[in-house]
Coordinates of C-alpha atoms in Angstrom, one line a residue:
X1 CA -1.0 6.1 -0.4
X2 CA 2.3 6.2 -2.1
X3 CA 5.8 7.2 -1.3
X4 CA 4.6 10.7 -0.3
X5 CA 3.0 8.8 2.6
X6 CA 0.0 11.1 3.0
X7 CA -3.4 12.0 0.9
X8 CA -4.6 15.5 0.7
X9 CA -8.0 13.8 0.0
X10 CA -9.9 11.7 2.2
X11 CA -12.7 9.0 2.3
X12 CA -15.4 9.4 4.8
X13 CA -14.3 9.2 8.1
X14 CA -10.9 10.6 7.6
X15 CA -9.8 13.7 9.2
X16 CA -11.7 16.6 8.0
X17 CA -9.1 19.0 7.3
X18 CA -8.5 17.0 4.0
X19 CA -10.2 17.9 0.9
X20 CA -10.8 15.7 -2.6
X21 CA -10.6 17.4 -5.9
X22 CA -12.4 17.8 -8.1
X23 CA -15.6 17.9 -6.4
X24 CA -17.9 16.4 -9.4
X25 CA -18.0 12.9 -9.4
X26 CA -15.9 11.4 -12.2
X27 CA -16.0 8.1 -14.1
X28 CA -12.9 5.8 -13.7
X29 CA -12.1 6.4 -17.5
X30 CA -12.2 10.2 -16.6
X31 CA -10.0 9.8 -13.4
X32 CA -7.4 7.8 -15.8
X33 CA -7.2 10.7 -18.4
X34 CA -6.6 13.1 -16.0
X35 CA -4.2 11.2 -13.9
X36 CA -2.2 10.3 -16.7
X37 CA -1.3 13.9 -17.3
X38 CA -1.1 15.1 -14.0
X39 CA 2.2 16.3 -12.3
X40 CA 1.2 14.7 -9.1
X41 CA -0.6 11.2 -8.0
X42 CA -4.1 11.0 -6.6
X43 CA -5.9 8.0 -5.5
X44 CA -9.6 7.5 -6.8
X45 CA -12.8 5.8 -5.3
X46 CA -16.3 6.3 -5.4
X47 CA -16.1 9.0 -8.3
X48 CA -13.5 11.2 -6.4
X49 CA -10.1 12.0 -6.7
X50 CA -7.7 12.2 -3.6
X51 CA -4.3 14.1 -4.0
X52 CA -1.3 12.9 -2.4
X53 CA 1.1 15.0 -0.8
X54 CA 4.7 14.8 0.6
X55 CA 5.6 12.8 4.0
X56 CA 8.1 12.4 6.5
X57 CA 11.8 11.3 6.2
X58 CA 10.9 8.2 7.9
X59 CA 8.0 7.4 5.9
X60 CA 10.4 7.6 3.0
X61 CA 13.2 5.7 4.4
X62 CA 11.2 2.9 5.6
X63 CA 9.4 2.6 2.3
X64 CA 12.8 2.0 0.3
X65 CA 14.2 0.2 3.1
X66 CA 11.1 -2.4 2.7
X67 CA 11.5 -2.8 -0.9
X68 CA 15.2 -3.5 -0.6
X69 CA 14.9 -6.2 1.9
X70 CA 12.0 -7.7 0.2
X71 CA 13.8 -7.6 -3.4
X72 CA 16.6 -9.5 -2.3
X73 CA 14.5 -12.5 -1.0
X74 CA 11.9 -12.7 -4.0
X75 CA 11.3 -16.5 -5.3
X76 CA 11.4 -16.8 -9.2
X77 CA 8.5 -15.3 -10.9
X78 CA 7.9 -12.8 -7.9
X79 CA 8.7 -8.9 -8.4
X80 CA 8.8 -6.1 -6.0
X81 CA 7.3 -2.7 -7.1
X82 CA 7.4 0.7 -5.7
X83 CA 4.8 3.0 -5.2
X84 CA 4.9 4.2 -8.9
X85 CA 2.8 1.2 -9.6
X86 CA -0.9 2.1 -10.0
X87 CA -3.0 -0.8 -8.6
X88 CA -7.0 -1.0 -9.0
X89 CA -9.3 -3.1 -6.9
X90 CA -11.5 -3.9 -9.7
X91 CA -14.8 -4.6 -7.4
X92 CA -14.3 -1.6 -5.2
X93 CA -13.3 1.0 -8.0
X94 CA -10.4 1.8 -6.1
X95 CA -7.1 3.1 -7.8
X96 CA -4.4 3.6 -5.5
X97 CA -0.4 3.8 -5.2
X98 CA 0.8 1.7 -2.2
X99 CA 4.1 2.0 -0.7
X100 CA 5.2 -1.0 -1.9
X101 CA 3.6 -4.1 -3.6
X102 CA 5.0 -7.7 -4.7
X103 CA 3.2 -9.5 -7.8
X104 CA 3.9 -13.0 -8.5
X105 CA 3.6 -14.2 -12.1
X106 CA 3.2 -11.9 -14.9
X107 CA 1.3 -8.4 -14.0
X108 CA -2.1 -8.4 -15.2
X109 CA -2.9 -5.1 -16.8
X110 CA -6.5 -3.3 -16.4
X111 CA -6.2 -1.6 -20.1
X112 CA -4.0 -1.7 -23.0
X113 CA -1.9 1.1 -21.6
X114 CA -0.7 -1.2 -19.1
X115 CA -0.1 1.4 -16.4
X116 CA -3.0 -0.2 -14.1
X117 CA -2.3 -3.4 -12.7
X118 CA -4.8 -5.7 -11.0
X119 CA -3.1 -8.8 -9.2
X120 CA -0.7 -8.0 -6.0
X121 CA 0.1 -10.5 -4.0
X122 CA 1.5 -8.5 -1.0
X123 CA 0.8 -4.7 -0.2
X124 CA 2.8 -2.8 2.1
X125 CA 1.8 0.8 3.5
X126 CA 3.7 2.8 6.0
X127 CA 1.3 4.5 8.3
X128 CA 1.1 8.3 8.7
X129 CA -0.9 10.0 11.2
X130 CA -3.5 11.4 8.8
X131 CA -4.0 7.9 7.2
X132 CA -3.6 5.4 10.0
X133 CA -7.4 4.7 10.4
X134 CA -8.1 4.5 6.8
X135 CA -5.2 2.1 6.1
X136 CA -6.1 0.0 8.7
X137 CA -9.8 0.2 8.0
X138 CA -11.4 1.3 4.7
X139 CA -8.4 0.7 2.5
X140 CA -7.9 -2.9 4.0
X141 CA -11.3 -3.6 3.2
X142 CA -11.1 -2.6 -0.6
X143 CA -8.0 -4.1 -0.8
X144 CA -9.5 -7.6 0.4
X145 CA -11.8 -7.4 -2.7
X146 CA -8.6 -8.2 -4.9
X147 CA -8.7 -12.0 -5.5
X148 CA -4.7 -12.4 -5.5
X149 CA -4.1 -10.2 -2.1
X150 CA -3.1 -12.4 0.5
X151 CA -0.7 -10.7 2.6
X152 CA -0.7 -6.9 4.1
X153 CA 2.1 -5.2 6.1
X154 CA 1.4 -1.9 7.9
X155 CA 4.6 -0.6 8.8
X156 CA 4.9 2.0 12.0
X157 CA 7.1 4.7 11.5
X158 CA 7.4 6.1 14.9
X159 CA 8.3 2.9 16.6
X160 CA 9.5 -0.6 15.6
X161 CA 6.1 -2.2 15.0
X162 CA 4.9 -4.0 11.8
X163 CA 1.2 -5.5 11.4
X164 CA 1.2 -8.7 9.3
X165 CA -2.4 -9.6 8.1
X166 CA -2.3 -12.8 6.3
X167 CA -5.2 -14.7 4.4
X168 CA -6.0 -18.3 5.4
X169 CA -7.2 -21.1 3.2
X170 CA -10.7 -20.7 4.3
X171 CA -10.9 -16.9 3.4
X172 CA -10.3 -15.6 6.8
X173 CA -7.4 -13.2 7.9
X174 CA -4.9 -13.6 10.8
X175 CA -3.2 -10.7 12.2
X176 CA 0.4 -11.2 13.7
X177 CA 2.0 -8.1 15.4
X178 CA 5.8 -7.7 15.4
X179 CA 7.6 -5.3 17.7
X180 CA 11.3 -4.4 18.8
X181 CA 14.7 -4.8 17.5
X182 CA 14.5 -8.7 18.2
X183 CA 11.4 -8.9 16.1
X184 CA 11.1 -10.2 12.8
X185 CA 8.2 -10.7 9.9
X186 CA 8.0 -13.8 8.3
X187 CA 6.2 -14.2 4.8
X188 CA 5.8 -17.8 4.3
X189 CA 4.2 -17.7 0.7
X190 CA 7.3 -15.8 -0.6
X191 CA 9.9 -17.5 1.6
X192 CA 10.9 -13.9 2.8
X193 CA 12.0 -12.7 6.4
X194 CA 12.0 -9.1 7.4
X195 CA 14.1 -8.5 10.6
X196 CA 12.8 -5.1 12.4
X197 CA 16.5 -4.3 13.2
X198 CA 17.4 -4.3 9.5
X199 CA 14.0 -2.7 8.5
X200 CA 14.3 0.3 11.0
X201 CA 18.0 0.7 10.8
X202 CA 18.1 3.9 9.1
X203 CA 15.0 5.5 10.8
X204 CA 15.2 8.6 12.7
X205 CA 14.4 9.6 16.0
X206 CA 13.8 5.9 17.6
X207 CA 15.5 4.8 20.6
X208 CA 17.6 1.3 21.2
X209 CA 14.5 -0.7 22.0

């Protein structure tokens, strides 16, 4: 999902009122040719494109705030990217635009056009009602096929709550959940800390708790 926060298309198991386009299966090369000329962004998986549409003010606010908080703390050699960066999970054939991502070292390009990147360390998705199940389930499964991927943050937009998945040395993933104005997310690999009070400082419609 990109900064828009929602996908008009859907993988199997998503809300039935979403439809992918076009209907005919596409190759990855055909998708990229269409996407590079398109006026709007689309994800791609399993031969299908999934158009992305506008989201809520909180989605945009939280995406921007997360990028700002991470960027000021990045160690040397690590960079924070917005949802304009197209990422490919090579083994899964997924092309997507996370709300925020971090790459350490030089970005590894998929093609000589250098507009598809393969090596995110951290990915952030801000939840929307239409994509909540996908972001936690199938999309996370596809992200885990990326060798460099080790940190996943799922940010709720209707409450101060962040789910932090971190890959362990044995290949397993540990979930830590953080809530409330006193909560904070620590990302040891990056030496970064995200206080929820700061992350949600501009969010709309939240109470003081």
